[in-house]
Amino acid sequence: MKTLRTISIGTLIWILGVSLYTLSFYVPIMKNAELQANLILFVMVMPLVWMGCRLYYRDNREAHGLLLGLVFFGISAALDALITVPMLIVPNGGSYQSFFIDLNFWMIGLEFILVALLYWYFKVNLKTKNI
């Protein structure tokens, strides 16, 4: 696994995800703005992780999709702990505990892993077997 490449792609996914999450508060569609932001993030994580996998596997096919998904999620969780929670969650009355025990956080984490695994299975593993 290319460590620097994986970290940079994971950071890009996190930056785009947090940006979409934050921007969704400025477009009032639902009464519950936090639920709206989580739904938008849930939907947008799929193409973001797919794009990240595409960037990663463009030059390198050695990492398993499960491992790549876990690393992408780990990078996002670490950046959430270092930046998102203290800058966005705590000032609005939240806490580290409320952020990390929230079911939405873990559902999005599971989505990271499943999308990366599906990308690996359909775009990397099957193509490698057919070559």
PDB file of N, CA, C and O in Angstrom, residues 30-98:
ATOM      1  N   MET A  30     -34.957  20.557   4.602  1.00  0.00           N
ATOM      2  CA  MET A  30     -35.694  19.886   5.678  1.00  0.00           C
ATOM      3  C   MET A  30     -35.710  20.779   6.924  1.00  0.00           C
ATOM      4  O   MET A  30     -34.851  21.651   7.082  1.00  0.00           O
ATOM      5  N   LYS A  31     -36.651  20.524   7.820  1.00  0.00           N
ATOM      6  CA  LYS A  31     -36.690  21.282   9.075  1.00  0.00           C
ATOM      7  C   LYS A  31     -35.516  20.928   9.977  1.00  0.00           C
ATOM      8  O   LYS A  31     -34.973  21.785  10.647  1.00  0.00           O
ATOM      9  N   ASN A  32     -35.135  19.667   9.977  1.00  0.00           N
ATOM     10  CA  ASN A  32     -34.008  19.218  10.801  1.00  0.00           C
ATOM     11  C   ASN A  32     -32.726  19.341   9.966  1.00  0.00           C
ATOM     12  O   ASN A  32     -32.414  18.481   9.138  1.00  0.00           O
ATOM     13  N   ALA A  33     -31.985  20.412  10.194  1.00  0.00           N
ATOM     14  CA  ALA A  33     -30.796  20.694   9.390  1.00  0.00           C
ATOM     15  C   ALA A  33     -29.700  19.655   9.594  1.00  0.00           C
ATOM     16  O   ALA A  33     -28.971  19.315   8.651  1.00  0.00           O
ATOM     17  N   GLU A  34     -29.576  19.127  10.801  1.00  0.00           N
ATOM     18  CA  GLU A  34     -28.534  18.120  11.056  1.00  0.00           C
ATOM     19  C   GLU A  34     -28.847  16.814  10.337  1.00  0.00           C
ATOM     20  O   GLU A  34     -27.950  16.188   9.760  1.00  0.00           O
ATOM     21  N   LEU A  35     -30.102  16.404  10.351  1.00  0.00           N
ATOM     22  CA  LEU A  35     -30.500  15.198   9.615  1.00  0.00           C
ATOM     23  C   LEU A  35     -30.271  15.402   8.121  1.00  0.00           C
ATOM     24  O   LEU A  35     -29.770  14.502   7.441  1.00  0.00           O
ATOM     25  N   GLN A  36     -30.608  16.579   7.617  1.00  0.00           N
ATOM     26  CA  GLN A  36     -30.386  16.888   6.208  1.00  0.00           C
ATOM     27  C   GLN A  36     -28.906  16.790   5.860  1.00  0.00           C
ATOM     28  O   GLN A  36     -28.535  16.194   4.848  1.00  0.00           O
ATOM     29  N   ALA A  37     -28.048  17.355   6.702  1.00  0.00           N
ATOM     30  CA  ALA A  37     -26.608  17.310   6.444  1.00  0.00           C
ATOM     31  C   ALA A  37     -26.094  15.878   6.463  1.00  0.00           C
ATOM     32  O   ALA A  37     -25.277  15.489   5.617  1.00  0.00           O
ATOM     33  N   ASN A  38     -26.566  15.077   7.407  1.00  0.00           N
ATOM     34  CA  ASN A  38     -26.142  13.676   7.466  1.00  0.00           C
ATOM     35  C   ASN A  38     -26.624  12.887   6.256  1.00  0.00           C
ATOM     36  O   ASN A  38     -25.893  12.037   5.735  1.00  0.00           O
ATOM     37  N   LEU A  39     -27.836  13.155   5.794  1.00  0.00           N
ATOM     38  CA  LEU A  39     -28.347  12.459   4.604  1.00  0.00           C
ATOM     39  C   LEU A  39     -27.547  12.843   3.358  1.00  0.00           C
ATOM     40  O   LEU A  39     -27.210  11.980   2.540  1.00  0.00           O
ATOM     41  N   ILE A  40     -27.252  14.120   3.224  1.00  0.00           N
ATOM     42  CA  ILE A  40     -26.455  14.561   2.073  1.00  0.00           C
ATOM     43  C   ILE A  40     -25.075  13.932   2.119  1.00  0.00           C
ATOM     44  O   ILE A  40     -24.555  13.449   1.110  1.00  0.00           O
ATOM     45  N   LEU A  41     -24.463  13.913   3.307  1.00  0.00           N
ATOM     46  CA  LEU A  41     -23.151  13.289   3.441  1.00  0.00           C
ATOM     47  C   LEU A  41     -23.222  11.801   3.126  1.00  0.00           C
ATOM     48  O   LEU A  41     -22.359  11.263   2.430  1.00  0.00           O
ATOM     49  N   PHE A  42     -24.261  11.130   3.614  1.00  0.00           N
ATOM     50  CA  PHE A  42     -24.415   9.700   3.356  1.00  0.00           C
ATOM     51  C   PHE A  42     -24.494   9.415   1.861  1.00  0.00           C
ATOM     52  O   PHE A  42     -23.862   8.486   1.363  1.00  0.00           O
ATOM     53  N   VAL A  43     -25.251  10.229   1.146  1.00  0.00           N
ATOM     54  CA  VAL A  43     -25.396  10.042  -0.301  1.00  0.00           C
ATOM     55  C   VAL A  43     -24.096  10.383  -1.028  1.00  0.00           C
ATOM     56  O   VAL A  43     -23.687   9.675  -1.958  1.00  0.00           O
ATOM     57  N   MET A  44     -23.421  11.433  -0.611  1.00  0.00           N
ATOM     58  CA  MET A  44     -22.238  11.902  -1.324  1.00  0.00           C
ATOM     59  C   MET A  44     -20.972  11.107  -1.006  1.00  0.00           C
ATOM     60  O   MET A  44     -20.004  11.172  -1.757  1.00  0.00           O
ATOM     61  N   VAL A  45     -20.974  10.350   0.092  1.00  0.00           N
ATOM     62  CA  VAL A  45     -19.797   9.537   0.413  1.00  0.00           C
ATOM     63  C   VAL A  45     -19.587   8.462  -0.653  1.00  0.00           C
ATOM     64  O   VAL A  45     -18.451   8.134  -0.989  1.00  0.00           O
ATOM     65  N   MET A  46     -20.661   7.948  -1.206  1.00  0.00           N
ATOM     66  CA  MET A  46     -20.525   6.903  -2.227  1.00  0.00           C
ATOM     67  C   MET A  46     -19.672   7.362  -3.410  1.00  0.00           C
ATOM     68  O   MET A  46     -18.666   6.724  -3.713  1.00  0.00           O
ATOM     69  N   PRO A  47     -20.026   8.459  -4.088  1.00  0.00           N
ATOM     70  CA  PRO A  47     -19.168   8.872  -5.206  1.00  0.00           C
ATOM     71  C   PRO A  47     -17.796   9.367  -4.760  1.00  0.00           C
ATOM     72  O   PRO A  47     -16.818   9.221  -5.507  1.00  0.00           O
ATOM     73  N   LEU A  48     -17.688   9.937  -3.565  1.00  0.00           N
ATOM     74  CA  LEU A  48     -16.383  10.417  -3.103  1.00  0.00           C
ATOM     75  C   LEU A  48     -15.415   9.259  -2.869  1.00  0.00           C
ATOM     76  O   LEU A  48     -14.255   9.312  -3.290  1.00  0.00           O
ATOM     77  N   VAL A  49     -15.875   8.212  -2.209  1.00  0.00           N
ATOM     78  CA  VAL A  49     -15.005   7.057  -1.959  1.00  0.00           C
ATOM     79  C   VAL A  49     -14.728   6.319  -3.264  1.00  0.00           C
ATOM     80  O   VAL A  49     -13.609   5.853  -3.492  1.00  0.00           O
ATOM     81  N   TRP A  50     -15.719   6.222  -4.124  1.00  0.00           N
ATOM     82  CA  TRP A  50     -15.523   5.583  -5.445  1.00  0.00           C
ATOM     83  C   TRP A  50     -14.439   6.325  -6.221  1.00  0.00           C
ATOM     84  O   TRP A  50     -13.549   5.719  -6.792  1.00  0.00           O
ATOM     85  N   MET A  51     -14.513   7.674  -6.213  1.00  0.00           N
ATOM     86  CA  MET A  51     -13.502   8.481  -6.881  1.00  0.00           C
ATOM     87  C   MET A  51     -12.134   8.273  -6.235  1.00  0.00           C
ATOM     88  O   MET A  51     -11.120   8.164  -6.918  1.00  0.00           O
ATOM     89  N   GLY A  52     -12.098   8.213  -4.903  1.00  0.00           N
ATOM     90  CA  GLY A  52     -10.842   7.983  -4.200  1.00  0.00           C
ATOM     91  C   GLY A  52     -10.236   6.637  -4.551  1.00  0.00           C
ATOM     92  O   GLY A  52      -9.017   6.530  -4.761  1.00  0.00           O
ATOM     93  N   CYS A  53     -11.056   5.615  -4.641  1.00  0.00           N
ATOM     94  CA  CYS A  53     -10.563   4.291  -5.035  1.00  0.00           C
ATOM     95  C   CYS A  53     -10.049   4.315  -6.474  1.00  0.00           C
ATOM     96  O   CYS A  53      -9.022   3.711  -6.775  1.00  0.00           O
ATOM     97  N   ARG A  54     -10.766   5.020  -7.329  1.00  0.00           N
ATOM     98  CA  ARG A  54     -10.331   5.114  -8.719  1.00  0.00           C
ATOM     99  C   ARG A  54      -8.962   5.787  -8.813  1.00  0.00           C
ATOM    100  O   ARG A  54      -8.097   5.359  -9.578  1.00  0.00           O
ATOM    101  N   LEU A  55      -8.769   6.858  -8.037  1.00  0.00           N
ATOM    102  CA  LEU A  55      -7.472   7.530  -8.009  1.00  0.00           C
ATOM    103  C   LEU A  55      -6.388   6.606  -7.462  1.00  0.00           C
ATOM    104  O   LEU A  55      -5.272   6.564  -7.974  1.00  0.00           O
ATOM    105  N   TYR A  56      -6.714   5.873  -6.409  1.00  0.00           N
ATOM    106  CA  TYR A  56      -5.716   5.007  -5.788  1.00  0.00           C
ATOM    107  C   TYR A  56      -5.328   3.853  -6.705  1.00  0.00           C
ATOM    108  O   TYR A  56      -4.150   3.569  -6.886  1.00  0.00           O
ATOM    109  N   TYR A  57      -6.307   3.188  -7.269  1.00  0.00           N
ATOM    110  CA  TYR A  57      -6.040   1.991  -8.075  1.00  0.00           C
ATOM    111  C   TYR A  57      -5.593   2.313  -9.502  1.00  0.00           C
ATOM    112  O   TYR A  57      -5.286   1.407 -10.263  1.00  0.00           O
ATOM    113  N   ARG A  58      -5.534   3.567  -9.863  1.00  0.00           N
ATOM    114  CA  ARG A  58      -5.092   3.932 -11.203  1.00  0.00           C
ATOM    115  C   ARG A  58      -3.678   3.419 -11.474  1.00  0.00           C
ATOM    116  O   ARG A  58      -3.397   2.921 -12.555  1.00  0.00           O
ATOM    117  N   ASP A  59      -2.785   3.555 -10.503  1.00  0.00           N
ATOM    118  CA  ASP A  59      -1.397   3.134 -10.694  1.00  0.00           C
ATOM    119  C   ASP A  59      -0.991   1.958  -9.818  1.00  0.00           C
ATOM    120  O   ASP A  59       0.132   1.487  -9.908  1.00  0.00           O
ATOM    121  N   ASN A  60      -1.871   1.504  -8.946  1.00  0.00           N
ATOM    122  CA  ASN A  60      -1.485   0.516  -7.948  1.00  0.00           C
ATOM    123  C   ASN A  60      -2.651  -0.433  -7.697  1.00  0.00           C
ATOM    124  O   ASN A  60      -3.743   0.009  -7.417  1.00  0.00           O
ATOM    125  N   ARG A  61      -2.410  -1.711  -7.791  1.00  0.00           N
ATOM    126  CA  ARG A  61      -3.473  -2.693  -7.587  1.00  0.00           C
ATOM    127  C   ARG A  61      -3.144  -3.671  -6.469  1.00  0.00           C
ATOM    128  O   ARG A  61      -3.684  -4.755  -6.415  1.00  0.00           O
ATOM    129  N   GLU A  62      -2.271  -3.285  -5.574  1.00  0.00           N
ATOM    130  CA  GLU A  62      -1.818  -4.247  -4.575  1.00  0.00           C
ATOM    131  C   GLU A  62      -2.654  -4.276  -3.303  1.00  0.00           C
ATOM    132  O   GLU A  62      -2.661  -5.278  -2.612  1.00  0.00           O
ATOM    133  N   ALA A  63      -3.358  -3.214  -2.955  1.00  0.00           N
ATOM    134  CA  ALA A  63      -4.110  -3.174  -1.695  1.00  0.00           C
ATOM    135  C   ALA A  63      -5.504  -3.769  -1.885  1.00  0.00           C
ATOM    136  O   ALA A  63      -6.175  -3.520  -2.886  1.00  0.00           O
ATOM    137  N   HIS A  64      -5.943  -4.510  -0.909  1.00  0.00           N
ATOM    138  CA  HIS A  64      -7.293  -5.061  -0.905  1.00  0.00           C
ATOM    139  C   HIS A  64      -8.269  -3.936  -0.610  1.00  0.00           C
ATOM    140  O   HIS A  64      -7.960  -3.011   0.145  1.00  0.00           O
ATOM    141  N   GLY A  65      -9.460  -3.999  -1.174  1.00  0.00           N
ATOM    142  CA  GLY A  65     -10.462  -2.962  -0.991  1.00  0.00           C
ATOM    143  C   GLY A  65     -10.903  -2.795   0.449  1.00  0.00           C
ATOM    144  O   GLY A  65     -11.190  -1.681   0.887  1.00  0.00           O
ATOM    145  N   LEU A  66     -10.959  -3.889   1.203  1.00  0.00           N
ATOM    146  CA  LEU A  66     -11.332  -3.805   2.613  1.00  0.00           C
ATOM    147  C   LEU A  66     -10.310  -2.974   3.375  1.00  0.00           C
ATOM    148  O   LEU A  66     -10.670  -2.087   4.159  1.00  0.00           O
ATOM    149  N   LEU A  67      -9.039  -3.234   3.134  1.00  0.00           N
ATOM    150  CA  LEU A  67      -7.982  -2.476   3.796  1.00  0.00           C
ATOM    151  C   LEU A  67      -8.028  -1.008   3.383  1.00  0.00           C
ATOM    152  O   LEU A  67      -7.910  -0.114   4.230  1.00  0.00           O
ATOM    153  N   LEU A  68      -8.214  -0.746   2.110  1.00  0.00           N
ATOM    154  CA  LEU A  68      -8.274   0.632   1.632  1.00  0.00           C
ATOM    155  C   LEU A  68      -9.461   1.372   2.253  1.00  0.00           C
ATOM    156  O   LEU A  68      -9.328   2.518   2.695  1.00  0.00           O
ATOM    157  N   GLY A  69     -10.611   0.731   2.326  1.00  0.00           N
ATOM    158  CA  GLY A  69     -11.782   1.345   2.963  1.00  0.00           C
ATOM    159  C   GLY A  69     -11.557   1.626   4.433  1.00  0.00           C
ATOM    160  O   GLY A  69     -11.933   2.690   4.942  1.00  0.00           O
ATOM    161  N   LEU A  70     -10.923   0.688   5.131  1.00  0.00           N
ATOM    162  CA  LEU A  70     -10.619   0.903   6.546  1.00  0.00           C
ATOM    163  C   LEU A  70      -9.651   2.069   6.733  1.00  0.00           C
ATOM    164  O   LEU A  70      -9.809   2.876   7.653  1.00  0.00           O
ATOM    165  N   VAL A  71      -8.660   2.165   5.871  1.00  0.00           N
ATOM    166  CA  VAL A  71      -7.687   3.262   5.975  1.00  0.00           C
ATOM    167  C   VAL A  71      -8.357   4.593   5.649  1.00  0.00           C
ATOM    168  O   VAL A  71      -8.155   5.580   6.371  1.00  0.00           O
ATOM    169  N   PHE A  72      -9.170   4.652   4.598  1.00  0.00           N
ATOM    170  CA  PHE A  72      -9.881   5.883   4.271  1.00  0.00           C
ATOM    171  C   PHE A  72     -10.767   6.318   5.443  1.00  0.00           C
ATOM    172  O   PHE A  72     -10.805   7.490   5.811  1.00  0.00           O
ATOM    173  N   PHE A  73     -11.477   5.375   6.042  1.00  0.00           N
ATOM    174  CA  PHE A  73     -12.333   5.704   7.178  1.00  0.00           C
ATOM    175  C   PHE A  73     -11.493   6.117   8.385  1.00  0.00           C
ATOM    176  O   PHE A  73     -11.852   7.055   9.096  1.00  0.00           O
ATOM    177  N   GLY A  74     -10.383   5.449   8.612  1.00  0.00           N
ATOM    178  CA  GLY A  74      -9.504   5.808   9.724  1.00  0.00           C
ATOM    179  C   GLY A  74      -8.952   7.221   9.578  1.00  0.00           C
ATOM    180  O   GLY A  74      -8.877   7.981  10.550  1.00  0.00           O
ATOM    181  N   ILE A  75      -8.572   7.582   8.367  1.00  0.00           N
ATOM    182  CA  ILE A  75      -8.079   8.942   8.111  1.00  0.00           C
ATOM    183  C   ILE A  75      -9.185   9.953   8.371  1.00  0.00           C
ATOM    184  O   ILE A  75      -8.968  10.980   9.028  1.00  0.00           O
ATOM    185  N   SER A  76     -10.379   9.675   7.895  1.00  0.00           N
ATOM    186  CA  SER A  76     -11.499  10.590   8.114  1.00  0.00           C
ATOM    187  C   SER A  76     -11.840  10.712   9.592  1.00  0.00           C
ATOM    188  O   SER A  76     -12.108  11.815  10.084  1.00  0.00           O
ATOM    189  N   ALA A  77     -11.829   9.600  10.310  1.00  0.00           N
ATOM    190  CA  ALA A  77     -12.124   9.635  11.744  1.00  0.00           C
ATOM    191  C   ALA A  77     -11.064  10.427  12.502  1.00  0.00           C
ATOM    192  O   ALA A  77     -11.382  11.210  13.404  1.00  0.00           O
ATOM    193  N   ALA A  78      -9.796  10.251  12.128  1.00  0.00           N
ATOM    194  CA  ALA A  78      -8.722  10.990  12.791  1.00  0.00           C
ATOM    195  C   ALA A  78      -8.842  12.494  12.509  1.00  0.00           C
ATOM    196  O   ALA A  78      -8.690  13.313  13.425  1.00  0.00           O
ATOM    197  N   LEU A  79      -9.120  12.849  11.269  1.00  0.00           N
ATOM    198  CA  LEU A  79      -9.287  14.259  10.937  1.00  0.00           C
ATOM    199  C   LEU A  79     -10.539  14.843  11.581  1.00  0.00           C
ATOM    200  O   LEU A  79     -10.559  16.020  11.965  1.00  0.00           O
ATOM    201  N   ASP A  80     -11.579  14.031  11.724  1.00  0.00           N
ATOM    202  CA  ASP A  80     -12.761  14.478  12.462  1.00  0.00           C
ATOM    203  C   ASP A  80     -12.402  14.779  13.912  1.00  0.00           C
ATOM    204  O   ASP A  80     -12.824  15.790  14.470  1.00  0.00           O
ATOM    205  N   ALA A  81     -11.628  13.896  14.524  1.00  0.00           N
ATOM    206  CA  ALA A  81     -11.232  14.095  15.920  1.00  0.00           C
ATOM    207  C   ALA A  81     -10.335  15.321  16.085  1.00  0.00           C
ATOM    208  O   ALA A  81     -10.432  16.039  17.082  1.00  0.00           O
ATOM    209  N   LEU A  82      -9.463  15.568  15.121  1.00  0.00           N
ATOM    210  CA  LEU A  82      -8.519  16.677  15.227  1.00  0.00           C
ATOM    211  C   LEU A  82      -9.100  18.022  14.791  1.00  0.00           C
ATOM    212  O   LEU A  82      -8.708  19.067  15.316  1.00  0.00           O
ATOM    213  N   ILE A  83     -10.006  18.001  13.809  1.00  0.00           N
ATOM    214  CA  ILE A  83     -10.464  19.263  13.220  1.00  0.00           C
ATOM    215  C   ILE A  83     -11.981  19.450  13.315  1.00  0.00           C
ATOM    216  O   ILE A  83     -12.451  20.469  13.825  1.00  0.00           O
ATOM    217  N   THR A  84     -12.753  18.493  12.816  1.00  0.00           N
ATOM    218  CA  THR A  84     -14.201  18.671  12.721  1.00  0.00           C
ATOM    219  C   THR A  84     -14.852  18.861  14.082  1.00  0.00           C
ATOM    220  O   THR A  84     -15.628  19.808  14.272  1.00  0.00           O
ATOM    221  N   VAL A  85     -14.563  17.982  15.018  1.00  0.00           N
ATOM    222  CA  VAL A  85     -15.230  18.063  16.319  1.00  0.00           C
ATOM    223  C   VAL A  85     -14.874  19.352  17.056  1.00  0.00           C
ATOM    224  O   VAL A  85     -15.779  20.081  17.492  1.00  0.00           O
ATOM    225  N   PRO A  86     -13.585  19.696  17.208  1.00  0.00           N
ATOM    226  CA  PRO A  86     -13.308  20.926  17.949  1.00  0.00           C
ATOM    227  C   PRO A  86     -13.736  22.215  17.244  1.00  0.00           C
ATOM    228  O   PRO A  86     -14.041  23.204  17.903  1.00  0.00           O
ATOM    229  N   MET A  87     -13.791  22.205  15.918  1.00  0.00           N
ATOM    230  CA  MET A  87     -14.122  23.442  15.205  1.00  0.00           C
ATOM    231  C   MET A  87     -15.599  23.570  14.822  1.00  0.00           C
ATOM    232  O   MET A  87     -16.091  24.693  14.686  1.00  0.00           O
ATOM    233  N   LEU A  88     -16.293  22.457  14.626  1.00  0.00           N
ATOM    234  CA  LEU A  88     -17.686  22.527  14.180  1.00  0.00           C
ATOM    235  C   LEU A  88     -18.683  21.972  15.191  1.00  0.00           C
ATOM    236  O   LEU A  88     -19.789  22.491  15.317  1.00  0.00           O
ATOM    237  N   ILE A  89     -18.325  20.919  15.881  1.00  0.00           N
ATOM    238  CA  ILE A  89     -19.282  20.236  16.756  1.00  0.00           C
ATOM    239  C   ILE A  89     -19.308  20.856  18.147  1.00  0.00           C
ATOM    240  O   ILE A  89     -20.375  21.199  18.663  1.00  0.00           O
ATOM    241  N   VAL A  90     -18.152  21.000  18.782  1.00  0.00           N
ATOM    242  CA  VAL A  90     -18.093  21.528  20.153  1.00  0.00           C
ATOM    243  C   VAL A  90     -18.647  22.955  20.245  1.00  0.00           C
ATOM    244  O   VAL A  90     -19.420  23.249  21.165  1.00  0.00           O
ATOM    245  N   PRO A  91     -18.305  23.874  19.319  1.00  0.00           N
ATOM    246  CA  PRO A  91     -18.883  25.224  19.424  1.00  0.00           C
ATOM    247  C   PRO A  91     -20.411  25.268  19.302  1.00  0.00           C
ATOM    248  O   PRO A  91     -21.045  26.214  19.754  1.00  0.00           O
ATOM    249  N   ASN A  92     -20.995  24.254  18.714  1.00  0.00           N
ATOM    250  CA  ASN A  92     -22.454  24.196  18.564  1.00  0.00           C
ATOM    251  C   ASN A  92     -23.117  23.337  19.633  1.00  0.00           C
ATOM    252  O   ASN A  92     -24.244  22.873  19.450  1.00  0.00           O
ATOM    253  N   GLY A  93     -22.417  23.084  20.728  1.00  0.00           N
ATOM    254  CA  GLY A  93     -23.016  22.377  21.852  1.00  0.00           C
ATOM    255  C   GLY A  93     -22.804  20.875  21.858  1.00  0.00           C
ATOM    256  O   GLY A  93     -23.315  20.189  22.734  1.00  0.00           O
ATOM    257  N   GLY A  94     -22.076  20.335  20.907  1.00  0.00           N
ATOM    258  CA  GLY A  94     -21.822  18.893  20.879  1.00  0.00           C
ATOM    259  C   GLY A  94     -20.570  18.548  21.660  1.00  0.00           C
ATOM    260  O   GLY A  94     -19.943  19.392  22.296  1.00  0.00           O
ATOM    261  N   SER A  95     -20.218  17.287  21.600  1.00  0.00           N
ATOM    262  CA  SER A  95     -19.018  16.820  22.292  1.00  0.00           C
ATOM    263  C   SER A  95     -18.391  15.695  21.474  1.00  0.00           C
ATOM    264  O   SER A  95     -18.994  15.177  20.535  1.00  0.00           O
ATOM    265  N   TYR A  96     -17.179  15.340  21.863  1.00  0.00           N
ATOM    266  CA  TYR A  96     -16.522  14.211  21.208  1.00  0.00           C
ATOM    267  C   TYR A  96     -17.362  12.951  21.378  1.00  0.00           C
ATOM    268  O   TYR A  96     -17.538  12.177  20.445  1.00  0.00           O
ATOM    269  N   GLN A  97     -17.870  12.751  22.580  1.00  0.00           N
ATOM    270  CA  GLN A  97     -18.656  11.558  22.853  1.00  0.00           C
ATOM    271  C   GLN A  97     -19.909  11.504  21.983  1.00  0.00           C
ATOM    272  O   GLN A  97     -20.200  10.479  21.368  1.00  0.00           O
ATOM    273  N   SER A  98     -20.641  12.619  21.921  1.00  0.00           N
ATOM    274  CA  SER A  98     -21.870  12.615  21.133  1.00  0.00           C
ATOM    275  C   SER A  98     -21.576  12.404  19.645  1.00  0.00           C
ATOM    276  O   SER A  98     -22.355  11.776  18.933  1.00  0.00           O
TER     277      SER A  98
END
